[in-house]
Coordinates of N, CA, C and O in Angstrom, one line a residue:
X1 N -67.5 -9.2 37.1 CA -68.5 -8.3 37.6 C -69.0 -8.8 39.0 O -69.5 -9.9 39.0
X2 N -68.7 -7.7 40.5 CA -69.2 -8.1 41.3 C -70.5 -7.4 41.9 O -70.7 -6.2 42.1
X3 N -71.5 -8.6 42.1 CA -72.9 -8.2 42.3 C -73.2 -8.2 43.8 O -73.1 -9.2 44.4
X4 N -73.8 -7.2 44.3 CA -73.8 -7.4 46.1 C -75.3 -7.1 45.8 O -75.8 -6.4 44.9
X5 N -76.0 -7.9 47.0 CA -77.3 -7.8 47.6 C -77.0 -6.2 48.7 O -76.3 -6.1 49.8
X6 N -77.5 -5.5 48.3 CA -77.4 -4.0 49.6 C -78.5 -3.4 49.7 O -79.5 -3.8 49.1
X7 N -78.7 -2.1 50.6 CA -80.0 -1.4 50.9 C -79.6 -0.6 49.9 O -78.4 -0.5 49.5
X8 N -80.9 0.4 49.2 CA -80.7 1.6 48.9 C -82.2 2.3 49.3 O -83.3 2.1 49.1
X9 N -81.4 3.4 50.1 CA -82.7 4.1 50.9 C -83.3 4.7 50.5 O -82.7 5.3 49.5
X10 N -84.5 5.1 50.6 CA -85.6 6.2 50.1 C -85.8 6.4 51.4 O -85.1 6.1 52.3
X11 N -87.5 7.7 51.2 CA -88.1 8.0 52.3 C -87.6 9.8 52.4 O -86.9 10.5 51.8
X12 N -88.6 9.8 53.4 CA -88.0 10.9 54.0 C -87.1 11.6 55.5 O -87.2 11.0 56.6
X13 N -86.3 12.6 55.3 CA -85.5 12.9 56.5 C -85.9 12.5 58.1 O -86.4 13.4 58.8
X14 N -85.7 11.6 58.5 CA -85.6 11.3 59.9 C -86.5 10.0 59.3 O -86.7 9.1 60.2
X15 N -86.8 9.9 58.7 CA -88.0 8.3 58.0 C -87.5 7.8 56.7 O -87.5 8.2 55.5
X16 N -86.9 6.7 57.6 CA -86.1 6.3 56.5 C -86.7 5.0 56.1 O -87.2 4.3 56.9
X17 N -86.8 4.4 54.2 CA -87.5 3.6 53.9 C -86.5 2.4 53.0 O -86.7 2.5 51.8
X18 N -86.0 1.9 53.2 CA -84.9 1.1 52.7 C -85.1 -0.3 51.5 O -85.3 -1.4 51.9
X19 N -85.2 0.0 50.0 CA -84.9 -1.4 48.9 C -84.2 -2.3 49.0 O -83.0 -2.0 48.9
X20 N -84.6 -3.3 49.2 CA -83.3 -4.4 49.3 C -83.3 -4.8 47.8 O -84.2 -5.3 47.2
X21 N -82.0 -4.5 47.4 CA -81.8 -4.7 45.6 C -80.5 -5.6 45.1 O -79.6 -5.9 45.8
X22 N -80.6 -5.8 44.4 CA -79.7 -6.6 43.8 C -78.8 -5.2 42.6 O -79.3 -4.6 41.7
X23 N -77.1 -5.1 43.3 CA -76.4 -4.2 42.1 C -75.0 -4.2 41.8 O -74.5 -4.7 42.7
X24 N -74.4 -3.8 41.0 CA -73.1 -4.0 40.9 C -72.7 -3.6 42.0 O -73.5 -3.0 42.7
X25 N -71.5 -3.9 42.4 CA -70.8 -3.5 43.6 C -69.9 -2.3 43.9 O -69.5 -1.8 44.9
X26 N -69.6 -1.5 42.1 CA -69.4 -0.2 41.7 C -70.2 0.8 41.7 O -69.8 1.9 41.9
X27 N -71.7 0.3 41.6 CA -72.4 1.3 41.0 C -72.9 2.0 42.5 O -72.9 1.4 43.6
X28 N -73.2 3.2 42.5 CA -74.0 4.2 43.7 C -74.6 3.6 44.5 O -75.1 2.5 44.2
X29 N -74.8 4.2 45.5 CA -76.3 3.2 46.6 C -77.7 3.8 45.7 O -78.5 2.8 45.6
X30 N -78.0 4.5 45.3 CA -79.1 4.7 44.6 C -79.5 4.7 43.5 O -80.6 4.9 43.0
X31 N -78.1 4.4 42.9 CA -78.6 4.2 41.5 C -79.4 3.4 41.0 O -80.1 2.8 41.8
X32 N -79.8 3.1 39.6 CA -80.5 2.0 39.0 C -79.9 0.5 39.7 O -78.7 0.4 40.0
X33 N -80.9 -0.4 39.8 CA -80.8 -1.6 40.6 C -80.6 -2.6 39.2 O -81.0 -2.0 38.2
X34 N -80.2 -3.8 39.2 CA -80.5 -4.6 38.4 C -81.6 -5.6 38.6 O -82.1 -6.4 37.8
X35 N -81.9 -5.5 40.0 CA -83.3 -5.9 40.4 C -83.6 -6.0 41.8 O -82.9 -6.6 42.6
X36 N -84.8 -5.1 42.1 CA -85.6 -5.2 43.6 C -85.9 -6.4 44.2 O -86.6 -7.1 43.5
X37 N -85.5 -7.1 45.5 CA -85.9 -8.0 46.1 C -87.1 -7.1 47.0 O -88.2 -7.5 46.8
X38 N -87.1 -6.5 47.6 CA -88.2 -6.2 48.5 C -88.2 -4.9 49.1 O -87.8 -3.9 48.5
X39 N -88.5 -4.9 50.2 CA -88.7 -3.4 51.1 C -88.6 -3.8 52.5 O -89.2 -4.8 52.9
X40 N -87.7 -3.0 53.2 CA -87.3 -2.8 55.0 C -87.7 -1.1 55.2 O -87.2 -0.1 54.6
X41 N -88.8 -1.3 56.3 CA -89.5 -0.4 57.0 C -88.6 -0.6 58.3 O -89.2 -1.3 59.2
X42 N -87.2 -0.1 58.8 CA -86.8 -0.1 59.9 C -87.3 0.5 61.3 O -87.1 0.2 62.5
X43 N -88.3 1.4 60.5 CA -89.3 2.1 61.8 C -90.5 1.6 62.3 O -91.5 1.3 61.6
X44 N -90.5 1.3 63.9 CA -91.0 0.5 64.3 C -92.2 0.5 64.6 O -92.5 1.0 65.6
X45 N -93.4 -0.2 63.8 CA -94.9 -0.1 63.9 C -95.6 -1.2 65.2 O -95.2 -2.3 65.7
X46 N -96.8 -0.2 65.2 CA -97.7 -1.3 66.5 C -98.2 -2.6 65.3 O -98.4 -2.7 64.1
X47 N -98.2 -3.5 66.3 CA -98.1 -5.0 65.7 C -99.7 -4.8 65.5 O -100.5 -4.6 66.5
X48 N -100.0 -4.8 64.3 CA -101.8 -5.4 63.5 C -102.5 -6.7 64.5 O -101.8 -7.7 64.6
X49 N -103.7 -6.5 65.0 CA -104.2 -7.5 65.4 C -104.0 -7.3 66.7 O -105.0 -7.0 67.5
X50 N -102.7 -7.5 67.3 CA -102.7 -7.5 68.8 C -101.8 -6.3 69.8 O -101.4 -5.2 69.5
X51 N -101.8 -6.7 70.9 CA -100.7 -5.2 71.4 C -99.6 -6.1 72.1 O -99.7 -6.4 73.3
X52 N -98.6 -6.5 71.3 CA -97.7 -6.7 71.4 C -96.6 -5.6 71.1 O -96.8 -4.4 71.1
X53 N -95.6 -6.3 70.8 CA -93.8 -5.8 70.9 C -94.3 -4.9 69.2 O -95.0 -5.5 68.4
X54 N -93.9 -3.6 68.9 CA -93.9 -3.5 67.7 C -92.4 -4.0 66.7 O -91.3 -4.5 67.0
X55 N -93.3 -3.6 65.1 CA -92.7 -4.9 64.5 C -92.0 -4.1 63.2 O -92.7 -3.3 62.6
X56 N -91.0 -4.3 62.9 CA -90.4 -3.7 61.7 C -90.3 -4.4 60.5 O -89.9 -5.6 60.5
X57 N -90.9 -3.7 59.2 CA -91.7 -4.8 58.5 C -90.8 -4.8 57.4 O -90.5 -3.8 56.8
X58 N -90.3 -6.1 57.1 CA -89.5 -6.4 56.3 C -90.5 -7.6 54.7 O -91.3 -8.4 55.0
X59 N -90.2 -7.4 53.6 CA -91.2 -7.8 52.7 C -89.6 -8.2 51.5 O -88.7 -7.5 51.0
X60 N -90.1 -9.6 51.4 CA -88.8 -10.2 50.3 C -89.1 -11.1 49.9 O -89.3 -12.1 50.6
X61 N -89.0 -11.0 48.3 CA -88.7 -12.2 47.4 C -87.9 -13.1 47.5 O -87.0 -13.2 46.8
X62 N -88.2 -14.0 48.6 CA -87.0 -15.3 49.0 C -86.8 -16.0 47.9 O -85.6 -16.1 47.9
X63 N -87.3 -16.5 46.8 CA -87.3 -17.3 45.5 C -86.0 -16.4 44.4 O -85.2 -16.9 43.6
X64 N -86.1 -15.3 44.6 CA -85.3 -14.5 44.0 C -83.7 -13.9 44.2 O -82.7 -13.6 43.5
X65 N -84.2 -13.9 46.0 CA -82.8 -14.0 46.6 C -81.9 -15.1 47.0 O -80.6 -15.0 47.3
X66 N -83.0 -16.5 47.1 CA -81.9 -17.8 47.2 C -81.2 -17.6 45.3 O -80.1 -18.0 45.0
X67 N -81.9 -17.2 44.7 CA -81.6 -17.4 43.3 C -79.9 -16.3 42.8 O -78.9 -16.5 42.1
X68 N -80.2 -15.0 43.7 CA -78.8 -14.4 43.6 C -77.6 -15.2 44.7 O -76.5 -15.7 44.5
X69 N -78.2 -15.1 45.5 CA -77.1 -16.1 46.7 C -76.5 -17.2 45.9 O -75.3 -17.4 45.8
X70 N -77.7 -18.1 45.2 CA -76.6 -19.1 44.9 C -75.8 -18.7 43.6 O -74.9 -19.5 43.3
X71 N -76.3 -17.4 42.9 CA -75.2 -17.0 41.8 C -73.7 -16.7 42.3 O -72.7 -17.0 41.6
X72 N -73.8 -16.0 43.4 CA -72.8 -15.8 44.3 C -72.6 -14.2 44.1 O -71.6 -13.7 43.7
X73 N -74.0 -13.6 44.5 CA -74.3 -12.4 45.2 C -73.9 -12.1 46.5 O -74.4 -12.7 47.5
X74 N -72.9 -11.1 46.7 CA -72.5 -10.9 48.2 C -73.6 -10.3 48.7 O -74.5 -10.0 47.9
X75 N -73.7 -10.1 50.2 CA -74.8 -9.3 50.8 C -73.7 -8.7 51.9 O -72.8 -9.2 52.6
X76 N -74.4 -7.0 51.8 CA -73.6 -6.4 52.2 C -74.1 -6.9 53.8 O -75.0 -7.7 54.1
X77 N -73.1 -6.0 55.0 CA -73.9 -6.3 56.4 C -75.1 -6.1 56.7 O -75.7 -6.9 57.4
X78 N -75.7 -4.7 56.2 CA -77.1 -4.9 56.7 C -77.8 -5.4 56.0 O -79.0 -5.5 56.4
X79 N -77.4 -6.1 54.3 CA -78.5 -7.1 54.1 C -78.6 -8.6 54.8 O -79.5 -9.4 54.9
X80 N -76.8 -8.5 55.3 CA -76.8 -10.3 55.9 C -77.8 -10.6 56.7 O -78.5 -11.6 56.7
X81 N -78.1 -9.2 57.8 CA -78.4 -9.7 59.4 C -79.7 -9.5 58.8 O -80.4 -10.3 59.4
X82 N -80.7 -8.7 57.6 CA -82.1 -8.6 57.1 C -82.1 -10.5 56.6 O -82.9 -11.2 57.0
X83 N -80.8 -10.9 55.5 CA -81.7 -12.5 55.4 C -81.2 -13.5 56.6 O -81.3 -14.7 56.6
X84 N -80.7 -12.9 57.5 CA -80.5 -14.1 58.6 C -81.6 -13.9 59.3 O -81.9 -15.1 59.4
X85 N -82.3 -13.4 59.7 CA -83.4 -12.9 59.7 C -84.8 -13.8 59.8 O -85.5 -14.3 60.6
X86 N -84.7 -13.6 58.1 CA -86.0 -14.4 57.7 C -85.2 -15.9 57.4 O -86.0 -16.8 57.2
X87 N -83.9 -16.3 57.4 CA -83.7 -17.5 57.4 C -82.9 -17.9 56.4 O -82.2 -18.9 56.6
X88 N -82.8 -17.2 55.2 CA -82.0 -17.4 54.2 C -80.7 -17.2 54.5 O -80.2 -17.0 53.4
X89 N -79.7 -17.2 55.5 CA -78.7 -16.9 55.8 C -78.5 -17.7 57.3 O -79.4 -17.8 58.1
X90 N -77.2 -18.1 57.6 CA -76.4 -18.2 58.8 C -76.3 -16.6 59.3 O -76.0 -15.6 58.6
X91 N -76.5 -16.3 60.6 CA -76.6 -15.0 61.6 C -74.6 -15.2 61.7 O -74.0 -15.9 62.4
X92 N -74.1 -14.3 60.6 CA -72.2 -13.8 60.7 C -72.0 -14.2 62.3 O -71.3 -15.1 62.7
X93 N -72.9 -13.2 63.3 CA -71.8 -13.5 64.5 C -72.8 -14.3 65.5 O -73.7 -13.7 66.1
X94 N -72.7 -15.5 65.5 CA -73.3 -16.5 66.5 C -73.0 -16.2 67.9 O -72.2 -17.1 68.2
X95 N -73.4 -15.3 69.2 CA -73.1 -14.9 70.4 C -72.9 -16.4 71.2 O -72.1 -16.5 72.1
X96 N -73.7 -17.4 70.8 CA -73.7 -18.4 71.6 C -72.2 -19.2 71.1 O -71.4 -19.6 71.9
X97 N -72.1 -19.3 69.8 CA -70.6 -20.1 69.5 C -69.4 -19.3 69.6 O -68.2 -19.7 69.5
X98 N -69.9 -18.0 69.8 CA -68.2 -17.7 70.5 C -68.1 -17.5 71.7 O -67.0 -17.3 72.3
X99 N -69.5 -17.7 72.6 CA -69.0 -17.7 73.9 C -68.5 -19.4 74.0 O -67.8 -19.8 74.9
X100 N -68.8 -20.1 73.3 CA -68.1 -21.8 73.3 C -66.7 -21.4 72.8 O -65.9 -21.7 73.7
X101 N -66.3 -21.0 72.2 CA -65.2 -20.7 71.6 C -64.3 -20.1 72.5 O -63.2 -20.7 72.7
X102 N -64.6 -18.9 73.5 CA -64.1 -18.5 74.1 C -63.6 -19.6 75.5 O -62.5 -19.9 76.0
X103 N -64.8 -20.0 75.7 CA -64.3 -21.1 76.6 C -63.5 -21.8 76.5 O -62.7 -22.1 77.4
X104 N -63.8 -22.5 75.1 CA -62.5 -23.8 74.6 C -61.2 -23.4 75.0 O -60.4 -24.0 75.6
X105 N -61.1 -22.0 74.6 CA -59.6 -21.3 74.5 C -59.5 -20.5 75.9 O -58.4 -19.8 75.8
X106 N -59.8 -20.4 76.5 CA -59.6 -20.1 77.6 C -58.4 -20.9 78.8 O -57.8 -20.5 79.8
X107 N -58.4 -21.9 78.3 CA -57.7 -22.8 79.1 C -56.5 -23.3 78.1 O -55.9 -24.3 78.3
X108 N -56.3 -22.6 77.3 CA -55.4 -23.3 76.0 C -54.3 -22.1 76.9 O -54.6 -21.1 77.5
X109 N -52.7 -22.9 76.5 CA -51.7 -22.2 76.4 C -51.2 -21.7 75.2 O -51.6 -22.1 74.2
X110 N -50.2 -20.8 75.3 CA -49.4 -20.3 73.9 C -49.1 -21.5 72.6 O -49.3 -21.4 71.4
X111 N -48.5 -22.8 73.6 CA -48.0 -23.7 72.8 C -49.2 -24.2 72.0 O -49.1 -24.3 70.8
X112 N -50.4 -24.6 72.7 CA -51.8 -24.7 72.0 C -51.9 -24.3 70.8 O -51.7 -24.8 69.7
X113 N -52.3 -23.0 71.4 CA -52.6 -22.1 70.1 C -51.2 -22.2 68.6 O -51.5 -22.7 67.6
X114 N -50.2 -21.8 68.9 CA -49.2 -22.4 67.9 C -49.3 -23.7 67.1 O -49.0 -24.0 66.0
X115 N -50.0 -24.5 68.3 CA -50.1 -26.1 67.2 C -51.4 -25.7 66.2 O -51.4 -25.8 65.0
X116 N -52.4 -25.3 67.0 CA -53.8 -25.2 65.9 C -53.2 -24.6 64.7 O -53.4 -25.1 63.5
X117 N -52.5 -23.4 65.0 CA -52.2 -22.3 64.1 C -51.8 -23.1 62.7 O -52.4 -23.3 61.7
X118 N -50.5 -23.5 63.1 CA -49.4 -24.6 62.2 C -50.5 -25.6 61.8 O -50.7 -25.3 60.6
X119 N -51.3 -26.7 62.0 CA -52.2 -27.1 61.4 C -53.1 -26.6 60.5 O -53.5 -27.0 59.4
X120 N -53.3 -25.7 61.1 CA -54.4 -25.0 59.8 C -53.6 -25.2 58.5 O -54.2 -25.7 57.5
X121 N -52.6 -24.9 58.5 CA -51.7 -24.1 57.3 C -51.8 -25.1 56.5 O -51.3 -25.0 55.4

């Protein structure tokens, strides 16, 4: 049985209101959940208190979701980049380590790359 952390949306047309749920990886985006971690408001509200940058309000059971992650709950993409986020996750594509990466290799030749390759293996 595979279990993915995914959105399933509510709301209304052009206002969209998104559950972050825990569900089979068969079952529908809206079907029955096997359990709610929280709620993503993607639409962007004036920040309470002050006049700053507005703020898209994300609300999650961290205790619940380290508890599926370490069962070995996939998260689909837009739940990765929601718990990279708040922290419960590595951010998938690090902009800063593939521009290092890019660099490394940059100066590498054919024959290079063939040695890494063959080592991996």
């Amino acid at each position: 049985m595979v279990v993915k952390i995914r959105l399933a949306r509510f709301g209304k047309r052009n206002a969209p209101f998104y559950n972050i749920v825990v569900a089979q990886a068969r079952s529908a985006r809206n079907s029955k959940p096997m359990e709610v971690l929280g709620t993503y408001d993607p639409i962007p509200r004036p920040a309470p208190f002050s006049e700053g940058k507005p703020i898209k309000d994300i609300k999650l059971d961290t205790s619940r979701a380290k508890y599926w992650l370490g069962v070995g709950a996939q998260p689909s993409e837009p739940a990765w980049r929601l718990l990279s986020l708040i922290g419960l996750l590595e951010p998938k594509y690090n902009v800063q380590k593939m521009r290092e990466r890019e660099e490394a290799v940059s100066g590498w030749t054919r024959h290079d790359v063939a040695a890494v390759v063959t080592e991996g293996r």
